[in-house]
Phi, psi and omega in degrees: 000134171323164191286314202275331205244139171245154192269358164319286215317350165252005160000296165227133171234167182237128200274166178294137182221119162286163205031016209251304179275032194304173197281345152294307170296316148337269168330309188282317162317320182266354143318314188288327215209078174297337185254016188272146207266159199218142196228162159271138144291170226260099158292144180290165161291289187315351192278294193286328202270296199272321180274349191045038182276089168270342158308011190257343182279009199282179189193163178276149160283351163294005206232011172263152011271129191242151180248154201210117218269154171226114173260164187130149152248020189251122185302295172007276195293307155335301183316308175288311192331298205302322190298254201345300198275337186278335194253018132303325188106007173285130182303336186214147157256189181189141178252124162301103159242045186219337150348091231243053159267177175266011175293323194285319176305321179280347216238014169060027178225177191059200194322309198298351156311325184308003175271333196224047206297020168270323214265315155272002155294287152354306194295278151023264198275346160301253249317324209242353177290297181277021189230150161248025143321105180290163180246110168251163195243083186278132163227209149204194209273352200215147131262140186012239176321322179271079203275295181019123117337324174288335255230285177306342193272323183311279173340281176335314176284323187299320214251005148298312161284355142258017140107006147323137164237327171230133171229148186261100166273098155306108143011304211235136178279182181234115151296133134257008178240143168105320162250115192300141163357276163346297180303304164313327169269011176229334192265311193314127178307139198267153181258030191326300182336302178304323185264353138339307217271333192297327159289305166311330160278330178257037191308325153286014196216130182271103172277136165259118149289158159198161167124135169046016154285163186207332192236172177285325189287310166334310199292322218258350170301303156332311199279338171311332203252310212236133172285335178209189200215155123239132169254159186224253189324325198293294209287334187282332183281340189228094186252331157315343176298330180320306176307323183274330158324318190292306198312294177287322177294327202219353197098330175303110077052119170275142143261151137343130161302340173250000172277323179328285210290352168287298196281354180264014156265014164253013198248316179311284210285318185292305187310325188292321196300328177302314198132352182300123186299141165301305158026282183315301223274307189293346188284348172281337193266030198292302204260050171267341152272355187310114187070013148244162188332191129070000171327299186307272185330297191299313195266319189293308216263341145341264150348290206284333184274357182235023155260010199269122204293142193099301161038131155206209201269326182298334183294310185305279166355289197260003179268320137336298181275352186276278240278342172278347199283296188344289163313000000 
């Protein structure tokens, strides 16, 4: 096993979300969470290779440990991507093989790989031929038709023979025809057993679940079974759970919900001085009150304000002081 990777360092995780993880929510996560591993949404290989968007790779240095989410299927190509995110300074790449859109579906990456698990293995040892980073595997447990247990113990043993070490299971197989993104993250019935049983059989390969966790009690039900949990909707509409996650999982002492948001003001106002619209950044905090008093209020004065030209840390403020009157 690498030197860098433990089956400690995924305990908790925060899953790759498009639009959603972005590098302000990031950032904001890890106020919450000092140990929870932090993932990017999923950049295309062709974006960073062929397109040069390397602004998609920046990041805070507040935010390691951080994973740099990779969709493609051209070993290559995967290959410079993954080079690129190791000299960005990201700690892990993780390749998308779960991902049901139909973009990912034209462009032969995300789930419909799980038909061609030789083909992510190729993908795999370019990757790790030219990173000294691990190279990690997000999937899921099935695609369409291909329901098995064997069909996943298979995939496994292929990313195992190309030097996996840690694979990220969603939970849940993938329709890809018939069913939206959207759909695909709710109808397919979710399936622990299976990745329970997938660990027990792979007893050296560090499993992460995901899909449809919510609670500190999931979390820790889960880790009896699993080397780590990722969460995704749950941390982004309730990102205090982070905080209590932290708590309960390492000991870290909760802050305050309103010590959160003090500390996330000097990362606000240096981002305003760049150009950055408050916008980008408060839109992460919408659910930080999620199930206290004065929530609503809090979210409402947010929303209406901070697309608003001027926007600044003061909005923040009085959305924080609406939400103590409200209550």
């Amino acid at each position: 096993m690498s030197a860098t990777l433990a089956p400690a360092d995924f305990r908790l995780c925060v899953a790759p979300m498009m639009d959603w993880t972005d590098r302000h929510c990031r950032y904001f996560h890890r106020l919450l969470s000092p140990h929870a591993r932090l993932y990017t949404e999923m950049v295309t290989s062709a974006a960073l290779v062929r397109g040069g968007q390397l602004r998609l790779l920046e990041h805070s240095q507040q935010e390691h440990p951080v994973a740099l989410q990779l969709g493609g299927s051209d070993p290559a190509e995967l290959a410079h991507a993954a080079r690129l995110g190791a000299q960005a300074g990201y700690d892990e790449v993780n390749l998308n093989v779960g991902c049901p859109s139909d973009r990912v579906q034209s462009g032969r990456f995300g789930a419909c790989l799980m038909r061609e698990p030789a083909l992510v293995g190729d993908c795999v040892r370019a990757m790790r031929a030219v990173v000294d980073v691990p190279v990690t595997v997000k999937c899921r447990i099935g695609v369409d038709d291909q329901d098995a247990y064997a069909d996943l113990q298979r995939f496994t043993e292929t990313v195992l023979e190309a030097g996996v070490e840690v694979l990220v299971v969603h939970a849940r197989k993938a329709w890809l025809q018939g069913l939206s993104p959207k759909e695909n993250r709710e109808i397919p019935p979710l399936d622990y057993e299976r990745v329970y049983r997938l660990k027990r059989e792979f007893p050296g390969l560090i499993v992460v679940i995901n899909g449809g966790i919510t609670s500190v009690a999931a979390v820790q039900a889960h880790l009896t079974q699993v080397d780590g949990v990722m969460l995704g909707r749950a941390a982004y509409h309730d990102p205090y759970l982070l905080a209590q996650l932290e708590a309960a999982l390492y000991g870290t002492p909760m802050p305050s919900r309103e010590t959160v948001l003090g500390h996330l003001r000097p990362y606000v106002e240096a981002e305003l001085k760049r150009g950055t619209a408050l916008k980008h950044i408060s839109r992460h905090l919408l659910g930080l009150y999620q199930g206290e008093p004065g929530a609503r209020s809090f979210r409402r004065m947010l929303s209406e304000g901070a697309h608003l030209p001027g926007a600044g840390w003061s909005l923040l403020e009085r959305a924080a002081s609406g939400r103590r009157d409200a209550a």
